[in-house]
Short mmCIF file of C-alpha atoms and ligand atoms in Angstrom, two decimals:
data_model
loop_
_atom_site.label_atom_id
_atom_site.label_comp_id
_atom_site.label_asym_id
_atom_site.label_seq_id
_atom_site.Cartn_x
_atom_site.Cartn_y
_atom_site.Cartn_z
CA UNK A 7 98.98 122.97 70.35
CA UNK A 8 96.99 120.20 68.94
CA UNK A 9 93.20 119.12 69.98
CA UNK A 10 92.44 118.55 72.85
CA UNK A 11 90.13 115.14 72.20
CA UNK A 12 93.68 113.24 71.29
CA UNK A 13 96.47 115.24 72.83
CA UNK A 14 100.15 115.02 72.04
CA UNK A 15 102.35 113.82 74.97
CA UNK A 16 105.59 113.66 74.81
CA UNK A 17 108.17 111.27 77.24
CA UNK A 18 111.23 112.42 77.80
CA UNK A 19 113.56 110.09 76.42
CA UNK A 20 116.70 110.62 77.36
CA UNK A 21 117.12 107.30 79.85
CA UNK A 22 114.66 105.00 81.64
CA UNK A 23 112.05 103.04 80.69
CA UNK A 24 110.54 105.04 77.85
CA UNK A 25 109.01 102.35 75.67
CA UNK A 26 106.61 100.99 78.49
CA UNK A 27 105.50 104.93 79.17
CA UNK A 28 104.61 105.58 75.44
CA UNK A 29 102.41 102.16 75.69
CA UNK A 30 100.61 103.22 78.57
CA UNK A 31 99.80 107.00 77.55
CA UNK A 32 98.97 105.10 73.81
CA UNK A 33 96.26 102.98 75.68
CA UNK A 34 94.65 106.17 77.24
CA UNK A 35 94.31 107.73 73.58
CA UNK A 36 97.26 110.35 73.53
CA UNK A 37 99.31 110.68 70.49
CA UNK A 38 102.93 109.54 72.64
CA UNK A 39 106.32 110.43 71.68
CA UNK A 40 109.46 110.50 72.42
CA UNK A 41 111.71 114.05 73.36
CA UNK A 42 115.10 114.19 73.18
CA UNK A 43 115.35 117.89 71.67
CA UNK A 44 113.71 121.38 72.72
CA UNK A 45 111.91 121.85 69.58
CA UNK A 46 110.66 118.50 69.98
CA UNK A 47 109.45 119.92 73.82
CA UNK A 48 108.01 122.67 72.27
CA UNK A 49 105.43 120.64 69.76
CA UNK A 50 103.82 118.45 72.66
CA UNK A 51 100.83 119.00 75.19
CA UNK A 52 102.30 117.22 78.38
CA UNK A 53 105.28 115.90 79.66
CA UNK A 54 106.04 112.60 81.41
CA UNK A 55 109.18 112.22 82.85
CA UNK A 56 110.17 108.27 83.22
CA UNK A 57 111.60 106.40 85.60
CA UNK A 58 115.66 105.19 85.34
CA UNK A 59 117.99 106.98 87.03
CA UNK A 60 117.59 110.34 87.99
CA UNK A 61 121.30 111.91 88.22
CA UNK A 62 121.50 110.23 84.58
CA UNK A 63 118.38 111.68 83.53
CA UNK A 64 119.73 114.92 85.10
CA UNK A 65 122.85 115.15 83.45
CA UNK A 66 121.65 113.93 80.10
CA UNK A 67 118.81 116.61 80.27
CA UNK A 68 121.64 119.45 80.77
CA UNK A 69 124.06 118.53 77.78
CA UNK A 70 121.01 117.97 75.64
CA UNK A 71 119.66 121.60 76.66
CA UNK A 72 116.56 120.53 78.09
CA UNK A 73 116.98 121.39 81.67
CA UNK A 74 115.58 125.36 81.39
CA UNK A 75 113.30 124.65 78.36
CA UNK A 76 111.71 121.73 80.64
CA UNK A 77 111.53 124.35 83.34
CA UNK A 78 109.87 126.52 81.27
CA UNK A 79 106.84 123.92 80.39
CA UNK A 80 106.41 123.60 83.98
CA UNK A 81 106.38 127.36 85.13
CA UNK A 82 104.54 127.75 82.17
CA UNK A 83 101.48 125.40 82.83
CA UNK A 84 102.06 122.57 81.10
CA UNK A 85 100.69 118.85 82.42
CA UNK A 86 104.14 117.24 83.44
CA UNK A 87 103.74 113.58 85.35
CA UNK A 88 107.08 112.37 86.96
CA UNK A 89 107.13 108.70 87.39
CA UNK A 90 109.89 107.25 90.09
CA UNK A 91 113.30 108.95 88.98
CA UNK A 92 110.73 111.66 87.28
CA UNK A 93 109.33 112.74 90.61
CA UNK A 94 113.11 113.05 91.87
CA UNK A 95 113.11 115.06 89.18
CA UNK A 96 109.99 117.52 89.97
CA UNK A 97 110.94 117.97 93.10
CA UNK A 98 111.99 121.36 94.47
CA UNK A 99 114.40 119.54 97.59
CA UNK A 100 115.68 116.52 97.21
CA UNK A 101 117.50 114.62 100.15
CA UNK A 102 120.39 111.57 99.38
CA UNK A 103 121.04 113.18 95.72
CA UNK A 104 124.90 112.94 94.03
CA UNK A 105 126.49 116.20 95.18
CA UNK A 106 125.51 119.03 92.75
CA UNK A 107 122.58 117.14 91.67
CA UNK A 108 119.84 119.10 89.59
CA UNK A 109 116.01 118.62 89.52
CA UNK A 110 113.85 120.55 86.98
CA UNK A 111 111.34 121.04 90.18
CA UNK A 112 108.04 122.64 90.18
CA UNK A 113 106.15 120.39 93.14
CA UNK A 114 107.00 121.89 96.42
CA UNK A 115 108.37 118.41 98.19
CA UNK A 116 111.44 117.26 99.43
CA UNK A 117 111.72 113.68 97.63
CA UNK A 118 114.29 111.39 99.28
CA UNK A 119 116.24 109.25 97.06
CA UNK A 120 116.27 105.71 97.21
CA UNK A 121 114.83 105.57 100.33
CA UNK A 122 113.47 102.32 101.10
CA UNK A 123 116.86 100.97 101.44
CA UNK A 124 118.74 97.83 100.18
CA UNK A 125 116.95 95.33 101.71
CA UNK A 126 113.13 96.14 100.12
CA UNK A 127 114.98 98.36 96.83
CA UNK A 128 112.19 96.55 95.02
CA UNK A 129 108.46 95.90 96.36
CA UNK A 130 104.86 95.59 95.51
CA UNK A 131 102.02 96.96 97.10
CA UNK A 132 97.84 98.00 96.74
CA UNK A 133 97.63 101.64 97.52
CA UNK A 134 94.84 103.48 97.72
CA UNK A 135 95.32 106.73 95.20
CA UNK A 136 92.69 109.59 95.56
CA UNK A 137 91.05 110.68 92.79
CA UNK A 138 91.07 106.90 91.24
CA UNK A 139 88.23 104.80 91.48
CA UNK A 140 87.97 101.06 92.46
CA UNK A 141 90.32 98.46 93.50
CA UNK A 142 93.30 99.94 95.48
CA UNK A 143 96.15 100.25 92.55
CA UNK A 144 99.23 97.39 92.24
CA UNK A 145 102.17 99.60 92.83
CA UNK A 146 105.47 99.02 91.83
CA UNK A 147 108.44 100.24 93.50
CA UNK A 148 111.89 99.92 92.42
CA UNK A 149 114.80 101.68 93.90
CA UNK A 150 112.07 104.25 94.85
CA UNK A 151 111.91 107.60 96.21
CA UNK A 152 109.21 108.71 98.76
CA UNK A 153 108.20 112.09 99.41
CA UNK A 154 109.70 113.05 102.70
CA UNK A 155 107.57 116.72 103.11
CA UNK A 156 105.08 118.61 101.35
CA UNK A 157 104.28 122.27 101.45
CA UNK A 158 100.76 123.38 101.49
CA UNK A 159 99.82 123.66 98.35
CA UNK A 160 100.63 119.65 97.28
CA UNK A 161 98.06 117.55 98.11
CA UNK A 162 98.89 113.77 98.94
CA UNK A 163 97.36 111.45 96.86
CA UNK A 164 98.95 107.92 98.57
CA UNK A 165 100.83 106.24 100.98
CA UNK A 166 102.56 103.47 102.16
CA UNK A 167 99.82 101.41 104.05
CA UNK A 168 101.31 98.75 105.55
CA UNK A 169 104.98 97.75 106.83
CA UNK A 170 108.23 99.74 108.36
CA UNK A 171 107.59 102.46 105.35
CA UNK A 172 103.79 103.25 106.46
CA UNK A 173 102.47 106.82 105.91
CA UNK A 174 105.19 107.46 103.52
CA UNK A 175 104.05 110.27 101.14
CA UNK A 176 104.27 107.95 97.51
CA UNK A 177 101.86 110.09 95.20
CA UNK A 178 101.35 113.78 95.09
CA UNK A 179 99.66 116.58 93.00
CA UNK A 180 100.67 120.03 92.86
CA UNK A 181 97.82 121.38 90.25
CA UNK A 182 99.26 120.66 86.25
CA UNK A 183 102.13 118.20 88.15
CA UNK A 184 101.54 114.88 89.38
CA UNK A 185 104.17 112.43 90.78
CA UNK A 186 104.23 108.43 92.07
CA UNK A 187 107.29 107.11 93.28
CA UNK A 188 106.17 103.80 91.95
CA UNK A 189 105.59 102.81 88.02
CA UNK A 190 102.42 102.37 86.70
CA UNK A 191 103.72 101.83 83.31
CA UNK A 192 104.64 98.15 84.45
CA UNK A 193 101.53 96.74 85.52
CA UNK A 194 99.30 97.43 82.53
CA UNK A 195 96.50 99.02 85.01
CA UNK A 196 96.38 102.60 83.17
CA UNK A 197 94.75 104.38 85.88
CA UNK A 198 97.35 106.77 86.88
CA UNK A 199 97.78 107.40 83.18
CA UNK A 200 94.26 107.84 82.50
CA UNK A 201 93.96 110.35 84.99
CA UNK A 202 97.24 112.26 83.48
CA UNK A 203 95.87 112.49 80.49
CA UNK A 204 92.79 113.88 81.55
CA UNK A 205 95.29 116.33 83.64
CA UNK A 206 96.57 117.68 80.08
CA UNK A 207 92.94 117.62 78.45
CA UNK A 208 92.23 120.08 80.75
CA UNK A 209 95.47 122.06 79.83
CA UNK A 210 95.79 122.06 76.46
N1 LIG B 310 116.89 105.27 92.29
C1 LIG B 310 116.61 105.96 91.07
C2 LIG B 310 117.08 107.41 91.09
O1 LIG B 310 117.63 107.83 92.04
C3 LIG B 310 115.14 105.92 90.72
C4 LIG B 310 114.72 104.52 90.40
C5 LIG B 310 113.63 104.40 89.39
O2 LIG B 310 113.29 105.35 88.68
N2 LIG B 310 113.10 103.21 89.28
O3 LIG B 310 116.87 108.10 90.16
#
């Protein structure tokens, strides 16, 4: 593993919006690359799983043999951050998947897909996020997820504050895994990322 002062993160690149997650870890001073192989798994400090679409990023991850070598990061410690379709796909339930659906899990949630419905699939809000100072943070949601249950040992880090959706569960942290069903990648606050990176510091 490499130094700790600049570590390597890699972003799983099979589908979603990989570009604007390199940027954003790149601005926080990690070394950001794309995965697409298990060897290429194997050389990084962290993970971050991007948004997209999560039974695409599902089956992609199987015929590229990533699923149990992903799987393996996360039992084995490693930082992993699941953005949108990424927290679909670090959670151990998930409710409104295709039928056979896999996740790589590792946060003990059941994440509900797409659930804020057609008529608000895309929406902004200021949430407050523990554990990140100052203004409330511009989240974006698109086709998002929420977290519909937790078990004891994730703690909530946001919710929905206002609306039909309030007190929906929308950030969570599970020790080395964090998750947002919204995309700070897009709004060039790095914040979330920030704190991520710190999350693999610590690990690596
Ligand atoms: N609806 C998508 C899914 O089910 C997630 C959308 C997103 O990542 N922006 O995977």
């Amino acid at each position: 593993m490499v130094s700790a002062v600049s570590p390597v993160v890699g972003v799983l690149a099979l589908q979603g919006d990989v570009a604007e997650q390199l940027r954003a870890l790149t601005r926080c001073g990690a070394r950001a690359v794309p995965v697409r192989r298990p060897a290429e798994l194997d050389e990084v400090d962290g993970v971050v799983l991007p948004g997209g679409e999560s039974t695409t990023i599902a089956k992609l991850a199987a015929t590229f043999e990533l699923m149990e070598p992903l799987r393996k990061r996360v039992a084995d410690g490693a930082a992993v951050y699941g953005s949108c379709a990424g927290m679909i796909m670090l959670a151990d339930r998930i409710l409104d998947g295709v039928p056979g659906q896999e996740t790589i899990g590792g946060i003990d949630m059941t994440v509900r897909r797409n659930a804020f419905g057609r008529q608000v699939d895309s929406f902004e809000e200021r949430i407050h996020i523990a554990g990140i100072a100052g203004e409330p943070f511009h989240a974006v949601f698109i086709r998002a997820p929420w977290v519909e249950s937790v078990g004891e040992s994730v703690e909530v880090l946001g919710s929905v504050e206002a609306g039909p959706a309030a007190g929906r569960i929308v950030a969570v942290r599970q020790g080395h895994l964090l998750a947002t069903s919204f995309h700070p990648e897009l709004t060039g606050d790095a914040r979330v990322h920030a704190l991520f990176v710190e999350m693999v510091k610590e690990r690596s």
